[in-house]
Amino acid sequence: MSDVLQQLAEVLEQRKLQSPDQSYVAGLYAKGLDHILKKIGEEATETVIAAKDGDKDKIVYETADLWFHCMVMLADQGLGPEHVINELQRRFGLSGIAEKAQRQST
């Protein structure tokens, strides 16, 4: 499953070298972090609406858009999916309460 995320991360890195006229992602990078974050906000809202409507196909579609734009943000910040996956693995087996307490103590 994470192979797809790694492949996407590689493509997103390649898009940094392309012209904004040739690539949607290059256009996002060219418009800057604020624009990328705005897109994440829009996609998050669309995901919430899809979930409220209970349309499973739309939930999956909108979540894919949200994840995609989050991946663009990670790449823009010099991060990749492995950073998020490593954090999720670190948290695995911890209760949410214990994990939150660890964050607050640092």
XYZ file of N, CA and C in Angstrom:
318
model
N 0.820 -1.193 0.000
C 0.000 0.000 0.000
C 0.867 1.261 0.000
N 1.911 1.296 0.816
C 2.732 2.497 0.880
C 3.594 2.671 -0.373
N 3.691 1.630 -1.214
C 4.421 1.773 -2.473
C 3.812 2.883 -3.319
N 2.501 2.973 -3.325
C 1.823 4.016 -4.101
C 2.199 5.393 -3.553
N 2.240 5.519 -2.241
C 2.621 6.795 -1.644
C 4.054 7.167 -2.009
N 4.950 6.184 -1.994
C 6.341 6.461 -2.354
C 6.461 6.823 -3.825
N 5.725 6.139 -4.687
C 5.735 6.473 -6.115
C 5.207 7.883 -6.336
N 4.138 8.228 -5.636
C 3.582 9.571 -5.750
C 4.595 10.603 -5.258
N 5.267 10.320 -4.153
C 6.281 11.244 -3.629
C 7.373 11.493 -4.662
N 7.779 10.452 -5.367
C 8.817 10.598 -6.399
C 8.332 11.478 -7.546
N 7.088 11.286 -7.960
C 6.520 12.112 -9.029
C 6.417 13.563 -8.568
N 6.004 13.775 -7.327
C 5.877 15.139 -6.808
C 7.224 15.841 -6.779
N 8.286 15.104 -6.466
C 9.636 15.680 -6.501
C 10.021 16.054 -7.931
N 9.686 15.201 -8.889
C 9.993 15.483 -10.291
C 9.268 16.730 -10.776
N 8.052 16.926 -10.281
C 7.245 18.079 -10.708
C 7.850 19.407 -10.260
N 8.709 19.378 -9.252
C 9.376 20.606 -8.804
C 10.254 21.187 -9.905
N 10.678 20.333 -10.832
C 11.570 20.747 -11.909
C 10.819 21.180 -13.163
N 9.507 21.007 -13.181
C 8.728 21.316 -14.375
C 8.179 22.736 -14.327
N 7.778 23.178 -15.480
C 7.178 24.493 -15.610
C 5.738 24.452 -15.091
N 5.307 25.506 -14.405
C 3.909 25.566 -13.951
C 2.909 25.477 -15.106
N 3.360 25.814 -16.309
C 2.487 25.707 -17.483
C 2.278 24.263 -17.910
N 3.170 23.376 -17.487
C 3.126 21.981 -17.913
C 2.536 21.049 -16.863
N 2.438 21.515 -15.605
C 2.078 20.603 -14.531
C 1.236 21.319 -13.479
N 0.119 20.698 -13.117
C -0.729 21.224 -12.043
C 0.080 21.339 -10.754
N 0.859 20.307 -10.433
C 1.636 20.298 -9.195
C 2.714 21.376 -9.235
N 3.390 21.524 -10.357
C 4.386 22.590 -10.480
C 3.731 23.947 -10.264
N 2.506 24.087 -10.733
C 1.750 25.324 -10.507
C 1.468 25.552 -9.032
N 1.146 24.481 -8.319
C 0.932 24.607 -6.876
C 2.209 25.072 -6.185
N 3.328 24.437 -6.528
C 4.606 24.835 -5.935
C 4.908 26.300 -6.239
N 4.657 26.715 -7.473
C 4.969 28.088 -7.890
C 4.124 29.112 -7.130
N 2.897 28.727 -6.793
C 2.009 29.652 -6.071
C 2.334 29.722 -4.579
N 3.115 28.780 -4.088
C 3.608 28.849 -2.726
C 2.799 28.072 -1.704
N 3.355 28.053 -0.507
C 2.789 27.259 0.585
C 1.367 27.683 0.939
N 1.106 28.980 0.995
C -0.243 29.419 1.362
C -1.294 28.863 0.410
N -0.971 28.827 -0.880
C -1.920 28.286 -1.858
C -2.113 26.782 -1.659
N -1.014 26.089 -1.395
C -1.101 24.640 -1.143
C -1.974 24.382 0.087
N -1.766 25.159 1.140
C -2.552 24.986 2.368
C -4.025 25.303 2.139
N -4.296 26.291 1.314
C -5.687 26.615 0.968
C -6.352 25.425 0.275
N -5.612 24.787 -0.639
C -6.144 23.603 -1.328
C -6.426 22.479 -0.330
N -5.540 22.295 0.645
C -5.779 21.267 1.664
C -7.050 21.584 2.431
N -7.242 22.836 2.793
C -8.467 23.241 3.488
C -9.716 22.972 2.662
N -9.647 23.286 1.384
C -10.791 23.038 0.490
C -11.087 21.547 0.405
N -10.039 20.756 0.231
C -10.233 19.313 0.096
C -10.723 18.696 1.407
N -10.252 19.203 2.539
C -10.723 18.707 3.834
C -12.217 18.990 3.992
N -12.628 20.181 3.600
C -14.050 20.538 3.676
C -14.882 19.641 2.779
N -14.415 19.399 1.564
C -15.138 18.524 0.639
C -15.211 17.095 1.175
N -14.166 16.652 1.858
C -14.167 15.316 2.457
C -15.201 15.234 3.571
N -15.261 16.249 4.398
C -16.241 16.294 5.489
C -17.663 16.276 4.931
N -17.903 17.059 3.899
C -19.242 17.104 3.292
C -19.616 15.742 2.708
N -18.665 15.107 2.044
C -18.925 13.775 1.466
C -19.277 12.784 2.572
N -18.560 12.854 3.681
C -18.838 11.939 4.795
C -20.207 12.228 5.399
N -20.539 13.491 5.537
C -21.863 13.847 6.074
C -22.975 13.341 5.164
N -22.719 13.357 3.856
C -23.718 12.878 2.890
C -23.788 11.354 2.855
N -22.743 10.693 3.360
C -22.742 9.237 3.414
C -22.490 8.549 2.082
N -21.980 9.293 1.106
C -21.710 8.730 -0.212
C -20.302 8.128 -0.211
N -20.222 6.802 -0.098
C -18.930 6.142 0.056
C -17.974 6.409 -1.104
N -18.477 6.387 -2.326
C -17.606 6.658 -3.470
C -17.035 8.071 -3.394
N -17.874 9.012 -3.033
C -17.430 10.403 -2.932
C -16.456 10.581 -1.757
N -16.686 9.857 -0.676
C -15.759 9.915 0.470
C -14.369 9.482 0.026
N -14.293 8.382 -0.691
C -13.000 7.875 -1.162
C -12.364 8.874 -2.131
N -13.140 9.395 -3.061
C -12.636 10.347 -4.055
C -12.082 11.595 -3.376
N -12.862 12.157 -2.460
C -12.445 13.392 -1.795
C -11.272 13.145 -0.847
N -11.234 11.999 -0.198
C -10.103 11.678 0.673
C -8.836 11.530 -0.156
N -8.953 10.941 -1.346
C -7.795 10.836 -2.239
C -7.282 12.227 -2.607
N -8.197 13.160 -2.908
C -7.784 14.536 -3.198
C -7.094 15.173 -1.995
N -7.636 14.932 -0.811
C -7.052 15.485 0.411
C -5.645 14.923 0.635
N -5.516 13.618 0.541
C -4.203 12.993 0.733
C -3.208 13.508 -0.306
N -3.666 13.632 -1.548
C -2.794 14.119 -2.619
C -2.241 15.494 -2.270
N -3.117 16.391 -1.879
C -2.667 17.747 -1.586
C -1.814 17.796 -0.312
N -2.071 16.912 0.631
C -1.194 16.802 1.803
C 0.191 16.313 1.385
N 0.234 15.417 0.425
C 1.516 14.934 -0.092
C 2.282 16.063 -0.783
N 1.569 16.923 -1.504
C 2.209 18.082 -2.129
C 2.808 18.988 -1.050
N 2.051 19.222 0.019
C 2.537 20.047 1.127
C 3.774 19.422 1.767
N 3.741 18.112 2.002
C 4.905 17.440 2.571
C 6.124 17.633 1.670
N 5.954 17.409 0.373
C 7.063 17.559 -0.573
C 7.571 18.996 -0.586
N 6.666 19.946 -0.542
C 7.049 21.352 -0.510
C 7.915 21.660 0.707
N 7.669 20.957 1.793
C 8.395 21.175 3.039
C 9.607 20.257 3.199
N 9.931 19.519 2.129
C 11.092 18.639 2.172
C 10.847 17.350 2.940
N 9.579 16.969 3.033
C 9.198 15.747 3.744
C 8.552 14.775 2.769
N 8.423 13.532 3.195
C 7.779 12.525 2.361
C 6.851 11.669 3.194
N 6.158 10.758 2.546
C 5.198 9.919 3.266
C 5.857 9.072 4.342
N 7.134 8.748 4.154
C 7.821 7.928 5.155
C 7.881 8.624 6.507
N 7.930 9.943 6.509
C 7.949 10.675 7.774
C 6.634 10.483 8.534
N 5.532 10.533 7.819
C 4.216 10.351 8.446
C 4.030 8.891 8.847
N 4.432 7.972 7.979
C 4.288 6.548 8.284
C 5.128 6.188 9.510
N 6.343 6.730 9.593
C 7.186 6.474 10.770
C 6.523 6.984 12.045
N 5.893 8.137 11.967
C 5.203 8.679 13.141
C 4.006 7.810 13.521
N 3.263 7.342 12.523
C 2.136 6.453 12.813
C 2.624 5.148 13.435
N 3.738 4.630 12.919
C 4.300 3.401 13.492
C 4.747 3.630 14.930
N 5.319 4.808 15.203
C 5.740 5.128 16.559
C 4.545 5.121 17.515
N 3.426 5.613 17.019
C 2.229 5.703 17.858
C 1.494 4.381 17.996
N 1.743 3.444 17.099
C 1.004 2.187 17.084
C 1.187 1.459 18.408
N 0.090 1.052 18.976
C 0.129 0.343 20.245
C 0.030 1.267 21.448
N 0.157 2.575 21.220
C -0.038 3.541 22.301
C -1.511 3.914 22.349
N -2.014 4.102 23.530
C -3.371 4.633 23.595
C -3.319 6.101 23.191
N -4.408 6.605 22.696
C -4.478 8.011 22.326
C -4.181 8.920 23.501
N -4.616 8.517 24.672
C -4.383 9.313 25.877
C -2.896 9.351 26.204
N -2.222 8.201 26.125
C -0.789 8.141 26.419
C 0.006 8.930 25.379
N -0.377 8.821 24.120
C 0.332 9.528 23.061
C 0.202 11.033 23.259
N -0.986 11.488 23.584
C -1.213 12.911 23.801
C -0.407 13.406 25.006
N -0.338 12.619 26.056
C 0.439 12.984 27.246
C 1.915 13.105 26.894
N 2.427 12.239 26.013
C 3.827 12.318 25.593
C 4.093 13.629 24.857
N 3.156 14.040 24.006
C 3.327 15.278 23.255
C 3.332 16.479 24.180
N 2.481 16.447 25.199
C 2.365 17.595 26.097
C 3.553 17.714 27.041
N 4.263 16.614 27.269
C 5.401 16.660 28.188
C 6.678 17.120 27.500
N 6.658 17.235 26.166
C 7.867 17.683 25.445
C 7.783 19.128 25.076
